Amino acid sequence: MKSPYVFVGGRIEANGTLGLGAGLPADLAVTLDGVTLVEPDLLRAQVDGRLTVTGPVATGARIAGALTLPGAEIRVPETLPGGAGLLPGLDHRGE
């Protein structure tokens, strides 16, 4: 599966362990610093934060932490997929 998101700029750092045992046991700390996430037709957002990943990655690891979005631009299309029609009251700014 290909992710539609592109990461531009910023820093992602991961520290800890990922085992090769049953379920791929993990004990990881992940830091995001100024990471910019882009999906060209939908959003552009800067992400900062810290996450932990603990437990068996293959069968249900626990992901916890906090992320902040110091800046984000989200584009809402005129119509939604699946023929949902127009979104009443939608105001596009900067277009």
Short mmCIF file of C-alpha atoms in Angstrom, two decimals:
data_model
loop_
_atom_site.label_atom_id
_atom_site.label_comp_id
_atom_site.label_asym_id
_atom_site.label_seq_id
_atom_site.Cartn_x
_atom_site.Cartn_y
_atom_site.Cartn_z
CA MET A 1 0.00 0.00 0.00
CA LYS A 2 1.38 3.40 -0.97
CA SER A 3 0.86 6.35 1.36
CA PRO A 4 -0.52 9.47 -0.36
CA TYR A 5 1.37 11.67 2.10
CA VAL A 6 4.73 13.29 1.48
CA PHE A 7 7.05 14.36 4.27
CA VAL A 8 9.01 17.53 3.57
CA GLY A 9 11.37 19.12 6.05
CA GLY A 10 11.65 18.62 9.76
CA ARG A 11 13.14 15.78 11.77
CA ILE A 12 11.88 12.38 12.93
CA GLU A 13 13.97 10.60 15.55
CA ALA A 14 13.30 7.13 16.98
CA ASN A 15 15.15 5.53 19.90
CA GLY A 16 14.65 2.22 21.65
CA THR A 17 14.31 -1.42 20.70
CA LEU A 18 12.34 -3.51 18.24
CA GLY A 19 12.75 -7.22 18.91
CA LEU A 20 12.56 -10.13 16.52
CA GLY A 21 10.64 -12.31 18.98
CA ALA A 22 6.95 -13.25 18.88
CA GLY A 23 4.84 -10.29 17.79
CA LEU A 24 7.90 -8.06 17.27
CA PRO A 25 8.10 -6.53 20.78
CA ALA A 26 8.82 -2.80 20.78
CA ASP A 27 9.84 -0.16 23.25
CA LEU A 28 10.31 2.96 21.15
CA ALA A 29 10.27 6.72 21.68
CA VAL A 30 9.59 8.79 18.56
CA THR A 31 10.12 12.55 18.36
CA LEU A 32 8.74 14.72 15.55
CA ASP A 33 10.19 18.20 15.20
CA GLY A 34 8.83 20.48 12.49
CA VAL A 35 7.81 17.60 10.25
CA THR A 36 5.66 18.82 7.38
CA LEU A 37 3.05 16.40 6.09
CA VAL A 38 1.60 17.08 2.63
CA GLU A 39 -1.27 15.48 0.74
CA PRO A 40 -1.40 17.78 -2.29
CA ASP A 41 -5.19 17.83 -2.77
CA LEU A 42 -6.13 17.82 0.91
CA LEU A 43 -3.68 19.21 3.46
CA ARG A 44 -0.35 20.65 4.47
CA ALA A 45 0.44 20.50 8.19
CA GLN A 46 3.46 20.97 10.41
CA VAL A 47 3.66 18.36 13.20
CA ASP A 48 5.64 18.41 16.46
CA GLY A 49 5.44 15.95 19.32
CA ARG A 50 6.56 12.80 21.06
CA LEU A 51 5.09 9.30 20.81
CA THR A 52 5.86 5.99 22.46
CA VAL A 53 5.31 2.58 20.88
CA THR A 54 5.25 -0.31 23.34
CA GLY A 55 4.28 -3.95 23.05
CA PRO A 56 3.95 -6.36 20.14
CA VAL A 57 3.94 -4.34 16.91
CA ALA A 58 2.59 -7.22 14.81
CA THR A 59 -0.40 -7.91 17.05
CA GLY A 60 -1.34 -4.68 18.81
CA ALA A 61 1.29 -2.32 20.15
CA ARG A 62 0.20 0.63 22.28
CA ILE A 63 0.87 4.02 20.69
CA ALA A 64 0.64 6.96 23.10
CA GLY A 65 1.76 10.56 23.25
CA ALA A 66 0.83 14.00 22.07
CA LEU A 67 1.15 15.76 18.72
CA THR A 68 0.70 19.46 18.05
CA LEU A 69 -0.04 21.16 14.75
CA PRO A 70 1.56 24.63 14.94
CA GLY A 71 0.31 25.30 11.43
CA ALA A 72 -2.10 23.53 9.10
CA GLU A 73 -3.92 24.22 5.86
CA ILE A 74 -6.80 21.86 5.14
CA ARG A 75 -8.61 21.96 1.81
CA VAL A 76 -12.22 20.81 1.74
CA PRO A 77 -13.44 19.82 -1.74
CA GLU A 78 -16.62 21.32 -3.21
CA THR A 79 -18.13 17.82 -3.27
CA LEU A 80 -17.41 14.69 -1.29
CA PRO A 81 -16.57 11.32 -2.87
CA GLY A 82 -19.40 8.90 -3.53
CA GLY A 83 -21.82 11.47 -4.87
CA ALA A 84 -22.55 13.13 -1.51
CA GLY A 85 -23.16 16.42 -3.30
CA LEU A 86 -22.34 20.00 -2.38
CA LEU A 87 -21.46 21.09 1.15
CA PRO A 88 -23.87 23.92 2.04
CA GLY A 89 -22.26 27.03 3.50
CA LEU A 90 -18.72 26.00 2.49
CA ASP A 91 -16.54 29.09 2.04
CA HIS A 92 -13.23 28.61 0.20
CA ARG A 93 -10.69 31.23 1.24
CA GLY A 94 -7.63 32.26 -0.71
CA GLU A 95 -8.81 30.80 -4.02
#
